[in-house]
Amino acid sequence: MHKAVQHASEIEIMPVDLIEFNSSGRLLIVGRAQQILAVTPHLSGLIISAVITDDETVVNNDNITLINDRITTIDGWLGEFSVQFESQQLKVDLVLDLSEQAIMTAAVLPLGYFAPQDNAQVLVETLQQLPDLVGTFDKPRYFNYKASICAHSRRQLSGCEQCLNACPADAIISSGDTVTVNPSLCQGCGSCTAVCPSGAISYALPTLDVSLNRARKMIQAWFEFETVAPHIVIHDLEQGQLLIDNMGESLANNILTFSIEEIGALSMPFWLSVLAYGASGITVWDAGSHRNHSWLELQQEIDKTNQMLIGMGYEQQLVNWLTTNDFSQLNSHLSTTNSLEGMQTATFAGIEDKRRMISIALEHLHKHAPKTIDVLALDEQSAFGKIKVNTKTCTLCHSCVSVCPVGAVLDGVDQPQLNFIEDLCVQCGLCETACPEDAIGLVPRYLFDREQARKVTLLHEEAVFNCISCDKPFATKKMIDTMMDKLKGHSMFQGAALDRLKMCEDCRVKAMFKNSQGPM
C-alpha cells in the first residue's frame, strides 16, 4: 500500500461510551466429574462452584463447592450471571460450560460465558483466560439508537423486527413501540445496523460518516499513484488483520484493504458509496474471527445491493462475500471478481445518515449507469418503496396515519385525504397491518427521481359528508355510507336512530335529548 494511502487510512477512533464489568472471580463450572477435576488445577485464584452432570462424584476437593441441583436457566454477562436452579438461585461472575450442548443458546455467547464443547484448542485458550478475568473491565458501547424513527411497533401492532432476528447475541428485545438493546450483551457485530431500514440503530465505533470519509480519502490518494481502480477488501481487526499483517504482501497490486472493528459495521450505504468513489469492486471478507456467527443478514444485504446494481445495468456481483481463513483462497477469489471500470469518481462527503447516503450514492451510480431506468423494483424487506391504496375500500379512517413511525403517511389536515411521501417510507408494514379494510399494500421499489419522491403525493380523497342537521362537514361520504350499510339491519339502528349516524357529534347529542330512546 502506498504511504499516502496508508496515511489516509490511519485514524484514531476513541469510544465515547464505555460499558463497565466487575468480576470478583466467582466461577461456575458445569460438566462431568472428570472434566471438572481436569480443569480446576488451571483455575487458581477463582472461587469455584460446580454442577456435575453425570453420576460420578468429586471427592474431598476443598477448592470446589458442589451444587446438587438441576440448572433451569442461565442469564447475564461477565460479573452479572444469574443461574436459576430448580430450588435456588446463584449469582456468579463467570461460567465454564463443559456440556456437549451449551445451556445458553445465543450464537454469540455473552462475555464471561465459555462453552468450548469438543474443541480442545478453545478449551486451552479458555483456561488461560479465566484466571485473568478478575477485576474491572470495560468495552465500548458499539451502537447508537434513535427510538423516534424506530419502525418496530405502534399501538401494539407489530412492524419491523429485523434487528431482533439479526442479533446473534440476543441483545435486542421488544420494548413496547420500540426495542431495547442491552449494551452488556451487545458485542458489536453490526448485523442490526445493516438490516435496520430507518437507520434507528447505527454503528457507533466508528460512525458511518467516519468510515465513509476515511474510504474516500484512501481512494483519492490511491488515484494519485494508480490508474487502475482498486478492489476494496473489507476485513476485521482480529483474524483478518492478523492474516493481512502476515501475508498482505502477496496481494495483487490492485487490492486496497480496509480494516474495521467488525465487518458488519459496514453495509449498503458504505458499499454503494465506495463504488461511487471509484472502487472497481468490493469483497467483504469473513476471516473467521467469530466461529459461530453465520453473517446471514450481511450476505442478504449484499444480495440486495447487487440487485440494485444489476438493475442499473452494472456487472453482476460487484459486491462479494468470502468466508475463509486461507489466504490463498482469498487471492484466488480476488483474481476472478468482476470489475467496475471507467466511471467518473464521486467526491461527496460521508454523513451519519444511512438512508441519505444510500440515496446520494445511488444518484451518482444512476447518473453513470449503463442502463437508464426511472424505477427499480426491489425484493421484499427492502427499505425503500411506496404503498398502494385500494380507493374502493379505503374509508379514510387514517389508522395508517396514526401508526406510521416516520411520517410517510399523512392526512389532509382539513381535507378528507390520504397523502404519502415516498422518500420517508421504510416499508415496515405498520400501515398495512393497521388498515381495518385491508386496503393497503407495500410496493418495494426505488424511485430515482428523489425530488419527486420527496413530494407529498395524493393517494386517495373522498367527498365530504355534511351533517344533515347543521350542515357541518364532519366525515366522508364513503365512511357514512359504509356505516349505514353495516348497521341498517341492526335492531337498535332503525328509523331516527339510523339517521342520527348522519349527524355530527353535537347534533347527535341534541337529537338524543329529544328522543331518549335508542342508541347514541
Short mmCIF file of C-alpha atoms in Angstrom, two decimals:
data_model
loop_
_atom_site.label_atom_id
_atom_site.label_comp_id
_atom_site.label_asym_id
_atom_site.label_seq_id
_atom_site.Cartn_x
_atom_site.Cartn_y
_atom_site.Cartn_z
CA MET A 1 0.00 0.00 0.00
CA HIS A 2 1.33 3.44 -0.92
CA LYS A 3 2.36 5.53 2.08
CA ALA A 4 -0.12 8.27 1.16
CA VAL A 5 -2.95 5.75 1.05
CA GLN A 6 -1.80 4.23 4.33
CA HIS A 7 -1.64 7.67 5.90
CA ALA A 8 -5.20 8.42 4.74
CA SER A 9 -6.37 5.18 6.39
CA GLU A 10 -4.84 5.97 9.77
CA ILE A 11 -7.43 7.48 12.04
CA GLU A 12 -7.79 7.21 15.79
CA ILE A 13 -11.25 6.20 16.93
CA MET A 14 -11.90 6.69 20.63
CA PRO A 15 -15.07 5.22 22.17
CA VAL A 16 -17.39 7.85 23.62
CA ASP A 17 -19.24 5.49 25.97
CA LEU A 18 -17.76 2.54 27.83
CA ILE A 19 -19.65 -0.36 29.40
CA GLU A 20 -18.12 -1.49 32.72
CA PHE A 21 -17.93 -5.07 34.04
CA ASN A 22 -16.89 -6.02 37.58
CA SER A 23 -15.80 -9.57 38.40
CA SER A 24 -14.72 -10.93 41.78
CA GLY A 25 -13.79 -14.33 40.31
CA ARG A 26 -16.87 -16.39 41.22
CA LEU A 27 -16.85 -19.20 38.64
CA LEU A 28 -19.50 -21.83 37.94
CA ILE A 29 -18.33 -24.98 36.14
CA VAL A 30 -20.90 -27.28 34.54
CA GLY A 31 -19.74 -30.67 33.31
CA ARG A 32 -18.90 -34.27 34.05
CA ALA A 33 -16.93 -35.04 37.21
CA GLN A 34 -13.75 -35.98 35.36
CA GLN A 35 -13.93 -32.83 33.24
CA ILE A 36 -14.26 -30.66 36.34
CA LEU A 37 -11.33 -32.38 38.08
CA ALA A 38 -9.19 -31.93 34.96
CA VAL A 39 -9.74 -28.18 34.61
CA THR A 40 -9.71 -26.96 38.24
CA PRO A 41 -5.87 -27.10 38.65
CA HIS A 42 -5.68 -24.44 35.90
CA LEU A 43 -8.11 -22.09 37.65
CA SER A 44 -6.23 -20.98 40.74
CA GLY A 45 -7.42 -17.75 42.31
CA LEU A 46 -11.06 -18.29 41.35
CA ILE A 47 -13.95 -19.13 43.69
CA ILE A 48 -15.35 -22.26 42.10
CA SER A 49 -18.82 -23.75 42.29
CA ALA A 50 -19.65 -26.82 40.21
CA VAL A 51 -22.63 -28.75 38.92
CA ILE A 52 -21.81 -32.35 38.00
CA THR A 53 -23.86 -33.65 35.06
CA ASP A 54 -23.02 -37.37 35.36
CA ASP A 55 -23.28 -39.95 38.18
CA GLU A 56 -19.67 -39.69 39.33
CA THR A 57 -18.59 -37.55 42.26
CA VAL A 58 -15.73 -35.23 43.12
CA VAL A 59 -14.26 -36.47 46.41
CA ASN A 60 -12.78 -34.23 49.12
CA ASN A 61 -11.95 -31.20 46.96
CA ASP A 62 -11.89 -28.17 49.22
CA ASN A 63 -11.47 -25.86 46.25
CA ILE A 64 -14.91 -26.63 44.81
CA THR A 65 -18.40 -26.01 46.18
CA LEU A 66 -20.63 -28.71 44.73
CA ILE A 67 -24.26 -27.89 43.94
CA ASN A 68 -26.59 -30.87 43.75
CA ASP A 69 -29.41 -29.25 41.82
CA ARG A 70 -30.57 -29.01 38.21
CA ILE A 71 -29.98 -25.80 36.28
CA THR A 72 -33.07 -24.44 34.51
CA THR A 73 -31.70 -21.20 33.03
CA ILE A 74 -28.59 -19.03 32.96
CA ASP A 75 -28.87 -15.33 32.13
CA GLY A 76 -26.48 -12.40 32.25
CA TRP A 77 -22.93 -11.47 31.34
CA LEU A 78 -19.45 -11.03 32.82
CA GLY A 79 -19.84 -10.17 36.51
CA GLU A 80 -23.65 -10.47 36.43
CA PHE A 81 -24.66 -14.06 35.71
CA SER A 82 -27.82 -15.34 37.35
CA VAL A 83 -28.08 -19.13 37.49
CA GLN A 84 -31.57 -20.41 38.22
CA PHE A 85 -31.80 -23.91 39.69
CA GLU A 86 -34.94 -25.88 40.43
CA SER A 87 -34.76 -24.91 44.10
CA GLN A 88 -32.32 -21.99 44.37
CA GLN A 89 -30.57 -19.16 42.57
CA LEU A 90 -26.85 -18.44 42.30
CA LYS A 91 -25.00 -15.27 41.30
CA VAL A 92 -21.62 -15.76 39.62
CA ASP A 93 -19.18 -13.71 37.57
CA LEU A 94 -18.01 -16.39 35.12
CA VAL A 95 -19.37 -19.62 33.66
CA LEU A 96 -17.39 -22.52 32.19
CA ASP A 97 -19.96 -24.74 30.48
CA LEU A 98 -18.37 -28.08 29.53
CA SER A 99 -21.67 -29.59 28.37
CA GLU A 100 -21.95 -31.13 24.92
CA GLN A 101 -24.70 -28.61 24.21
CA ALA A 102 -24.28 -25.23 25.90
CA ILE A 103 -27.02 -24.16 28.29
CA MET A 104 -27.05 -20.66 26.85
CA THR A 105 -28.05 -20.86 23.20
CA ALA A 106 -27.14 -17.47 21.67
CA ALA A 107 -24.94 -17.82 18.60
CA VAL A 108 -22.58 -15.26 20.14
CA LEU A 109 -22.30 -16.05 23.84
CA PRO A 110 -22.05 -13.31 26.49
CA LEU A 111 -18.68 -12.10 27.69
CA GLY A 112 -17.64 -14.29 30.62
CA TYR A 113 -19.50 -17.38 29.38
CA PHE A 114 -17.28 -20.06 27.90
CA ALA A 115 -18.59 -23.17 26.13
CA PRO A 116 -15.70 -24.89 24.32
CA GLN A 117 -17.76 -28.08 23.72
CA ASP A 118 -15.49 -30.59 21.93
CA ASN A 119 -12.89 -28.06 20.77
CA ALA A 120 -9.70 -28.83 22.69
CA GLN A 121 -7.89 -25.73 21.44
CA VAL A 122 -10.70 -23.45 22.57
CA LEU A 123 -10.68 -25.14 25.99
CA VAL A 124 -6.94 -24.49 26.36
CA GLU A 125 -7.43 -20.82 25.45
CA THR A 126 -10.36 -20.57 27.88
CA LEU A 127 -8.35 -21.97 30.78
CA GLN A 128 -5.66 -19.40 30.04
CA GLN A 129 -8.16 -16.53 30.05
CA LEU A 130 -10.34 -17.34 33.04
CA PRO A 131 -7.84 -16.64 35.90
CA ASP A 132 -7.22 -13.17 34.45
CA LEU A 133 -10.93 -12.23 34.46
CA VAL A 134 -10.93 -10.82 37.96
CA GLY A 135 -11.27 -7.07 38.42
CA THR A 136 -12.88 -4.23 36.50
CA PHE A 137 -13.12 -4.34 32.71
CA ASP A 138 -14.77 -2.24 30.07
CA LYS A 139 -15.74 -2.39 26.43
CA PRO A 140 -17.13 0.21 24.03
CA ARG A 141 -20.81 0.85 23.52
CA TYR A 142 -20.98 -0.16 19.87
CA PHE A 143 -24.33 1.24 18.85
CA ASN A 144 -26.46 4.38 18.80
CA TYR A 145 -30.24 4.11 18.92
CA LYS A 146 -32.79 6.72 17.88
CA ALA A 147 -36.14 5.48 19.15
CA SER A 148 -38.16 8.23 17.44
CA ILE A 149 -37.64 6.68 13.98
CA CYS A 150 -37.73 3.02 15.03
CA ALA A 151 -40.37 1.17 13.00
CA HIS A 152 -40.69 -1.77 15.37
CA SER A 153 -44.24 -1.22 16.58
CA ARG A 154 -47.01 1.32 17.10
CA ARG A 155 -50.17 0.98 19.15
CA GLN A 156 -49.45 -2.69 19.90
CA LEU A 157 -49.17 -3.53 16.20
CA SER A 158 -46.05 -5.35 15.02
CA GLY A 159 -43.89 -3.72 12.38
CA CYS A 160 -40.19 -4.22 11.71
CA GLU A 161 -38.40 -6.99 13.62
CA GLN A 162 -35.27 -7.23 11.51
CA CYS A 163 -32.83 -6.22 14.24
CA LEU A 164 -34.31 -8.73 16.70
CA ASN A 165 -33.95 -11.52 14.15
CA ALA A 166 -30.44 -10.44 13.16
CA CYS A 167 -28.78 -10.12 16.57
CA PRO A 168 -26.67 -13.25 17.25
CA ALA A 169 -26.09 -12.23 20.87
CA ASP A 170 -29.80 -11.96 21.78
CA ALA A 171 -29.04 -8.44 22.97
CA ILE A 172 -32.17 -6.84 21.48
CA ILE A 173 -35.68 -7.28 22.87
CA SER A 174 -39.05 -5.79 22.07
CA SER A 175 -39.99 -2.95 24.41
CA GLY A 176 -43.44 -1.64 23.52
CA ASP A 177 -43.30 0.55 20.43
CA THR A 178 -39.51 0.41 20.31
CA VAL A 179 -36.71 -2.01 21.13
CA THR A 180 -34.17 -2.16 23.93
CA VAL A 181 -30.56 -3.02 23.20
CA ASN A 182 -28.60 -4.41 26.15
CA PRO A 183 -25.12 -2.87 25.85
CA SER A 184 -23.65 -5.53 28.14
CA LEU A 185 -24.73 -8.31 25.78
CA CYS A 186 -24.02 -6.45 22.54
CA GLN A 187 -20.61 -7.38 21.15
CA GLY A 188 -20.64 -5.02 18.21
CA CYS A 189 -21.07 -7.39 15.25
CA GLY A 190 -23.17 -4.73 13.46
CA SER A 191 -25.81 -7.07 11.99
CA CYS A 192 -28.63 -4.97 13.46
CA THR A 193 -27.32 -1.78 11.87
CA ALA A 194 -27.01 -3.50 8.50
CA VAL A 195 -30.67 -4.52 8.37
CA CYS A 196 -32.31 -1.53 10.10
CA PRO A 197 -34.43 0.13 7.36
CA SER A 198 -34.78 3.54 9.02
CA GLY A 199 -31.30 3.94 10.49
CA ALA A 200 -32.71 3.94 14.03
CA ILE A 201 -29.83 1.66 15.07
CA SER A 202 -26.45 2.79 13.78
CA TYR A 203 -22.87 1.72 14.40
CA ALA A 204 -21.00 3.97 16.82
CA LEU A 205 -17.39 2.80 16.61
CA PRO A 206 -16.80 4.19 14.07
CA THR A 207 -19.87 6.02 12.82
CA LEU A 208 -20.85 5.78 9.15
CA ASP A 209 -19.58 9.24 8.23
CA VAL A 210 -16.13 8.49 9.69
CA SER A 211 -15.81 5.25 7.71
CA LEU A 212 -17.02 6.87 4.50
CA ASN A 213 -14.71 9.85 4.70
CA ARG A 214 -11.79 7.59 5.51
CA ALA A 215 -12.56 5.40 2.47
CA ARG A 216 -12.99 8.46 0.24
CA LYS A 217 -9.59 9.85 1.23
CA MET A 218 -7.92 6.47 0.75
CA ILE A 219 -9.34 6.04 -2.76
CA GLN A 220 -8.47 9.63 -3.71
CA ALA A 221 -4.91 9.03 -2.51
CA TRP A 222 -4.84 5.77 -4.48
CA PHE A 223 -5.66 7.51 -7.75
CA GLU A 224 -2.76 9.91 -7.24
CA PHE A 225 -0.45 6.94 -7.91
CA GLU A 226 -2.54 4.43 -9.85
CA THR A 227 -4.76 4.48 -12.92
CA VAL A 228 -6.38 1.09 -12.29
CA ALA A 229 -9.34 1.27 -9.90
CA PRO A 230 -8.79 -0.58 -6.59
CA HIS A 231 -10.76 -3.57 -5.41
CA ILE A 232 -11.62 -2.98 -1.75
CA VAL A 233 -11.23 -5.83 0.73
CA ILE A 234 -13.09 -5.13 3.97
CA HIS A 235 -11.71 -7.13 6.90
CA ASP A 236 -11.97 -7.16 10.69
CA LEU A 237 -9.27 -6.14 13.14
CA GLU A 238 -8.79 -9.62 14.63
CA GLN A 239 -8.20 -12.65 12.41
CA GLY A 240 -8.43 -10.62 9.20
CA GLN A 241 -5.83 -8.10 10.29
CA LEU A 242 -3.55 -10.87 11.55
CA LEU A 243 -3.62 -12.58 8.16
CA ILE A 244 -3.07 -9.28 6.32
CA ASP A 245 -0.07 -8.49 8.54
CA ASN A 246 1.47 -11.88 7.80
CA MET A 247 0.52 -12.39 4.16
CA GLY A 248 -0.52 -8.99 2.82
CA GLU A 249 2.48 -8.63 0.53
CA SER A 250 1.13 -11.47 -1.63
CA LEU A 251 -2.00 -9.50 -2.54
CA ALA A 252 -2.33 -8.30 -6.13
CA ASN A 253 -1.38 -4.70 -6.90
CA ASN A 254 -4.98 -3.60 -7.42
CA ILE A 255 -6.11 -4.58 -3.91
CA LEU A 256 -6.81 -1.95 -1.28
CA THR A 257 -7.54 -3.30 2.21
CA PHE A 258 -9.95 -1.55 4.55
CA SER A 259 -9.85 -2.52 8.23
CA ILE A 260 -12.84 -2.13 10.53
CA GLU A 261 -13.70 -3.25 14.07
CA GLU A 262 -16.30 -5.67 12.70
CA ILE A 263 -17.17 -6.36 9.07
CA GLY A 264 -20.86 -5.98 9.98
CA ALA A 265 -20.29 -2.31 10.79
CA LEU A 266 -20.36 -1.52 7.06
CA SER A 267 -23.29 -2.28 4.81
CA MET A 268 -25.23 -0.96 1.81
CA PRO A 269 -24.57 2.79 2.23
CA PHE A 270 -20.83 2.14 2.52
CA TRP A 271 -20.61 -0.34 -0.34
CA LEU A 272 -22.56 1.86 -2.77
CA SER A 273 -20.58 4.96 -1.78
CA VAL A 274 -17.23 3.22 -2.19
CA LEU A 275 -18.20 2.14 -5.70
CA ALA A 276 -19.22 5.73 -6.43
CA TYR A 277 -15.83 6.91 -5.10
CA GLY A 278 -14.16 4.79 -7.78
CA ALA A 279 -13.63 1.28 -6.44
CA SER A 280 -13.81 -1.45 -9.06
CA GLY A 281 -15.45 -3.88 -6.67
CA ILE A 282 -15.73 -4.91 -3.03
CA THR A 283 -15.09 -8.10 -1.09
CA VAL A 284 -16.42 -8.40 2.44
CA TRP A 285 -14.04 -10.95 3.94
CA ASP A 286 -15.06 -13.10 6.91
CA ALA A 287 -11.71 -14.39 8.11
CA GLY A 288 -13.23 -16.48 10.90
CA SER A 289 -12.96 -14.22 13.93
CA HIS A 290 -16.41 -15.42 15.08
CA ARG A 291 -16.71 -19.15 14.56
CA ASN A 292 -20.43 -19.29 15.47
CA HIS A 293 -21.59 -16.25 13.50
CA SER A 294 -23.19 -17.02 10.11
CA TRP A 295 -23.38 -13.36 8.98
CA LEU A 296 -26.53 -14.35 7.06
CA GLU A 297 -28.10 -10.89 7.30
CA LEU A 298 -24.97 -9.21 5.96
CA GLN A 299 -24.94 -11.60 3.00
CA GLN A 300 -28.60 -10.79 2.34
CA GLU A 301 -27.76 -7.08 2.29
CA ILE A 302 -25.02 -7.82 -0.24
CA ASP A 303 -27.60 -9.58 -2.41
CA LYS A 304 -29.92 -6.55 -2.19
CA THR A 305 -27.07 -4.21 -3.12
CA ASN A 306 -26.10 -6.31 -6.12
CA GLN A 307 -29.75 -6.45 -7.18
CA MET A 308 -29.78 -2.64 -7.32
CA LEU A 309 -26.55 -2.52 -9.30
CA ILE A 310 -27.67 -5.18 -11.79
CA GLY A 311 -30.94 -3.28 -12.22
CA MET A 312 -28.92 -0.28 -13.37
CA GLY A 313 -27.01 -2.41 -15.86
CA TYR A 314 -23.78 -2.92 -13.93
CA GLU A 315 -21.83 -6.18 -13.80
CA GLN A 316 -23.13 -8.94 -11.58
CA GLN A 317 -21.58 -9.46 -8.16
CA LEU A 318 -19.63 -6.23 -7.77
CA VAL A 319 -20.04 -6.64 -4.01
CA ASN A 320 -18.75 -10.04 -2.89
CA TRP A 321 -18.83 -12.18 0.24
CA LEU A 322 -15.97 -14.55 1.10
CA THR A 323 -15.57 -16.79 4.14
CA THR A 324 -12.09 -18.29 4.55
CA ASN A 325 -9.03 -18.12 6.77
CA ASP A 326 -6.89 -19.44 3.91
CA PHE A 327 -5.02 -16.54 2.30
CA SER A 328 -4.51 -18.46 -0.94
CA GLN A 329 -8.28 -18.80 -1.28
CA LEU A 330 -8.61 -15.05 -0.78
CA ASN A 331 -6.11 -14.39 -3.56
CA SER A 332 -7.85 -16.89 -5.82
CA HIS A 333 -11.19 -15.21 -5.23
CA LEU A 334 -9.81 -11.72 -5.89
CA SER A 335 -8.38 -12.83 -9.21
CA THR A 336 -11.85 -13.74 -10.54
CA THR A 337 -14.07 -10.88 -9.34
CA ASN A 338 -15.99 -8.64 -11.73
CA SER A 339 -14.83 -5.03 -12.08
CA LEU A 340 -16.43 -1.64 -12.48
CA GLU A 341 -14.09 0.47 -14.60
CA GLY A 342 -14.06 3.89 -16.16
CA MET A 343 -16.79 5.60 -14.18
CA GLN A 344 -16.32 9.23 -13.12
CA THR A 345 -15.50 9.21 -9.42
CA ALA A 346 -17.71 10.91 -6.83
CA THR A 347 -16.40 13.33 -4.23
CA PHE A 348 -19.37 13.69 -1.88
CA ALA A 349 -18.60 13.62 1.83
CA GLY A 350 -19.99 11.00 4.15
CA ILE A 351 -22.71 11.88 6.64
CA GLU A 352 -24.15 9.94 9.55
CA ASP A 353 -27.45 9.12 7.83
CA LYS A 354 -27.89 5.65 6.36
CA ARG A 355 -30.81 6.32 4.04
CA ARG A 356 -29.45 9.65 2.85
CA MET A 357 -26.08 8.10 1.98
CA ILE A 358 -27.76 5.30 0.02
CA SER A 359 -29.68 7.91 -1.98
CA ILE A 360 -26.61 10.08 -2.60
CA ALA A 361 -24.56 7.10 -3.80
CA LEU A 362 -27.38 5.76 -5.97
CA GLU A 363 -27.83 9.16 -7.57
CA HIS A 364 -24.21 9.12 -8.74
CA LEU A 365 -24.28 5.47 -9.82
CA HIS A 366 -27.58 6.00 -11.67
CA LYS A 367 -26.19 9.05 -13.48
CA HIS A 368 -23.31 6.97 -14.91
CA ALA A 369 -25.17 3.65 -15.20
CA PRO A 370 -25.04 1.57 -18.40
CA LYS A 371 -28.82 1.33 -18.32
CA THR A 372 -31.26 4.22 -17.97
CA ILE A 373 -34.20 3.42 -15.70
CA ASP A 374 -36.61 5.55 -13.69
CA VAL A 375 -37.78 2.98 -11.17
CA LEU A 376 -36.02 -0.08 -9.76
CA ALA A 377 -38.21 -2.93 -8.49
CA LEU A 378 -36.91 -4.37 -5.21
CA ASP A 379 -37.47 -7.54 -3.21
CA GLU A 380 -39.48 -7.80 -0.01
CA GLN A 381 -37.87 -6.44 3.16
CA SER A 382 -36.26 -3.64 1.20
CA ALA A 383 -36.01 -0.30 2.95
CA PHE A 384 -37.42 1.78 0.08
CA GLY A 385 -40.77 1.81 -1.67
CA LYS A 386 -44.29 3.12 -1.81
CA ILE A 387 -47.70 1.93 -0.73
CA LYS A 388 -50.71 1.24 -2.91
CA VAL A 389 -54.22 2.00 -1.67
CA ASN A 390 -57.44 0.40 -2.82
CA THR A 391 -59.57 3.52 -3.20
CA LYS A 392 -62.74 1.41 -3.43
CA THR A 393 -62.37 0.08 0.10
CA CYS A 394 -60.38 2.85 1.86
CA THR A 395 -62.68 4.90 4.12
CA LEU A 396 -60.02 7.46 5.12
CA CYS A 397 -60.18 6.36 8.75
CA HIS A 398 -56.48 7.33 8.95
CA SER A 399 -55.46 4.37 11.09
CA CYS A 400 -52.42 4.15 8.82
CA VAL A 401 -51.51 7.77 9.55
CA SER A 402 -51.58 7.22 13.29
CA VAL A 403 -49.09 4.31 13.20
CA CYS A 404 -46.55 5.46 10.59
CA PRO A 405 -43.28 5.82 12.54
CA VAL A 406 -41.52 8.05 10.01
CA GLY A 407 -44.27 10.41 8.86
CA ALA A 408 -44.52 8.95 5.36
CA VAL A 409 -48.31 8.54 5.53
CA LEU A 410 -50.18 11.81 6.09
CA ASP A 411 -53.74 13.02 6.40
CA GLY A 412 -55.11 16.00 4.51
CA VAL A 413 -55.29 18.27 7.58
CA ASP A 414 -58.69 19.89 6.89
CA GLN A 415 -59.41 17.80 3.79
CA PRO A 416 -60.53 14.14 3.64
CA GLN A 417 -57.35 12.92 2.01
CA LEU A 418 -54.63 10.33 2.36
CA ASN A 419 -51.18 11.57 1.33
CA PHE A 420 -47.77 9.94 1.07
CA ILE A 421 -44.07 10.87 0.93
CA GLU A 422 -42.16 8.04 -0.71
CA ASP A 423 -38.72 9.26 0.36
CA LEU A 424 -39.61 8.65 4.01
CA CYS A 425 -41.19 5.20 3.68
CA VAL A 426 -39.17 2.33 5.19
CA GLN A 427 -41.60 -0.46 4.14
CA CYS A 428 -42.14 -1.55 7.75
CA GLY A 429 -45.72 -2.65 7.02
CA LEU A 430 -47.35 -0.97 10.01
CA CYS A 431 -49.79 0.92 7.79
CA GLU A 432 -50.75 -2.33 6.05
CA THR A 433 -51.31 -4.07 9.39
CA ALA A 434 -53.31 -1.19 10.87
CA CYS A 435 -55.74 -0.82 7.97
CA PRO A 436 -59.15 -2.26 9.02
CA GLU A 437 -60.26 -2.54 5.39
CA ASP A 438 -57.13 -4.35 4.09
CA ALA A 439 -56.85 -1.52 1.59
CA ILE A 440 -53.05 -1.01 1.77
CA GLY A 441 -50.25 -2.98 0.16
CA LEU A 442 -46.48 -2.46 0.08
CA VAL A 443 -44.61 -1.85 -3.17
CA PRO A 444 -40.83 -2.20 -2.59
CA ARG A 445 -39.03 -0.11 -5.19
CA TYR A 446 -36.53 2.70 -5.63
CA LEU A 447 -37.62 5.86 -7.45
CA PHE A 448 -34.52 7.57 -8.84
CA ASP A 449 -36.26 10.94 -9.13
CA ARG A 450 -35.73 11.80 -5.47
CA GLU A 451 -37.23 15.26 -5.90
CA GLN A 452 -40.45 13.52 -6.88
CA ALA A 453 -40.03 11.01 -4.05
CA ARG A 454 -39.81 13.87 -1.55
CA LYS A 455 -43.07 15.45 -2.73
CA VAL A 456 -46.39 14.89 -0.99
CA THR A 457 -48.44 12.60 -3.25
CA LEU A 458 -52.22 12.26 -3.04
CA LEU A 459 -53.21 8.61 -2.66
CA HIS A 460 -56.93 8.98 -2.02
CA GLU A 461 -59.59 11.56 -1.27
CA GLU A 462 -63.30 11.43 -0.69
CA ALA A 463 -66.29 13.73 -0.93
CA VAL A 464 -67.14 15.41 2.34
CA PHE A 465 -70.34 14.45 4.15
CA ASN A 466 -72.18 17.29 5.87
CA CYS A 467 -74.30 16.87 8.98
CA ILE A 468 -77.98 16.54 7.96
CA SER A 469 -78.94 18.83 10.82
CA CYS A 470 -76.42 21.72 10.89
CA ASP A 471 -74.61 21.15 7.57
CA LYS A 472 -71.21 20.93 9.31
CA PRO A 473 -68.64 18.79 7.41
CA PHE A 474 -67.62 16.00 9.80
CA ALA A 475 -66.89 12.79 7.85
CA THR A 476 -66.52 11.39 4.37
CA LYS A 477 -69.49 10.21 2.34
CA LYS A 478 -67.95 6.75 1.97
CA MET A 479 -67.48 6.38 5.72
CA ILE A 480 -71.14 7.27 6.38
CA ASP A 481 -72.32 5.00 3.57
CA THR A 482 -70.23 2.13 4.97
CA MET A 483 -71.63 2.57 8.50
CA MET A 484 -75.19 2.83 7.18
CA ASP A 485 -74.77 -0.31 5.13
CA LYS A 486 -73.30 -2.31 8.02
CA LEU A 487 -75.82 -1.16 10.65
CA LYS A 488 -79.07 -0.85 8.68
CA GLY A 489 -80.12 -4.37 9.61
CA HIS A 490 -79.36 -3.94 13.33
CA SER A 491 -82.43 -3.72 15.53
CA MET A 492 -81.04 -0.77 17.50
CA PHE A 493 -80.39 1.33 14.40
CA GLN A 494 -83.78 1.76 12.80
CA GLY A 495 -85.64 4.88 11.72
CA ALA A 496 -84.43 8.01 13.56
CA ALA A 497 -81.60 6.07 15.20
CA LEU A 498 -80.11 5.30 11.79
CA ASP A 499 -80.48 8.92 10.72
CA ARG A 500 -78.52 10.06 13.77
CA LEU A 501 -75.43 8.39 12.23
CA LYS A 502 -75.63 11.14 9.61
CA MET A 503 -75.26 13.84 12.26
CA CYS A 504 -72.13 15.43 13.72
CA GLU A 505 -71.32 14.72 17.36
CA ASP A 506 -73.08 17.85 18.65
CA CYS A 507 -76.31 17.37 16.73
CA ARG A 508 -76.35 13.69 17.64
CA VAL A 509 -76.36 14.57 21.34
CA LYS A 510 -79.15 17.12 20.84
CA ALA A 511 -81.24 14.58 18.96
CA MET A 512 -80.72 12.07 21.77
CA PHE A 513 -82.14 14.50 24.30
CA LYS A 514 -85.21 15.00 22.12
CA ASN A 515 -85.73 11.28 21.93
CA SER A 516 -84.34 9.46 24.97
CA GLN A 517 -84.86 6.04 23.42
CA GLY A 518 -82.31 4.39 21.14
CA PRO A 519 -78.52 4.44 20.97
CA MET A 520 -76.37 7.49 20.51
#
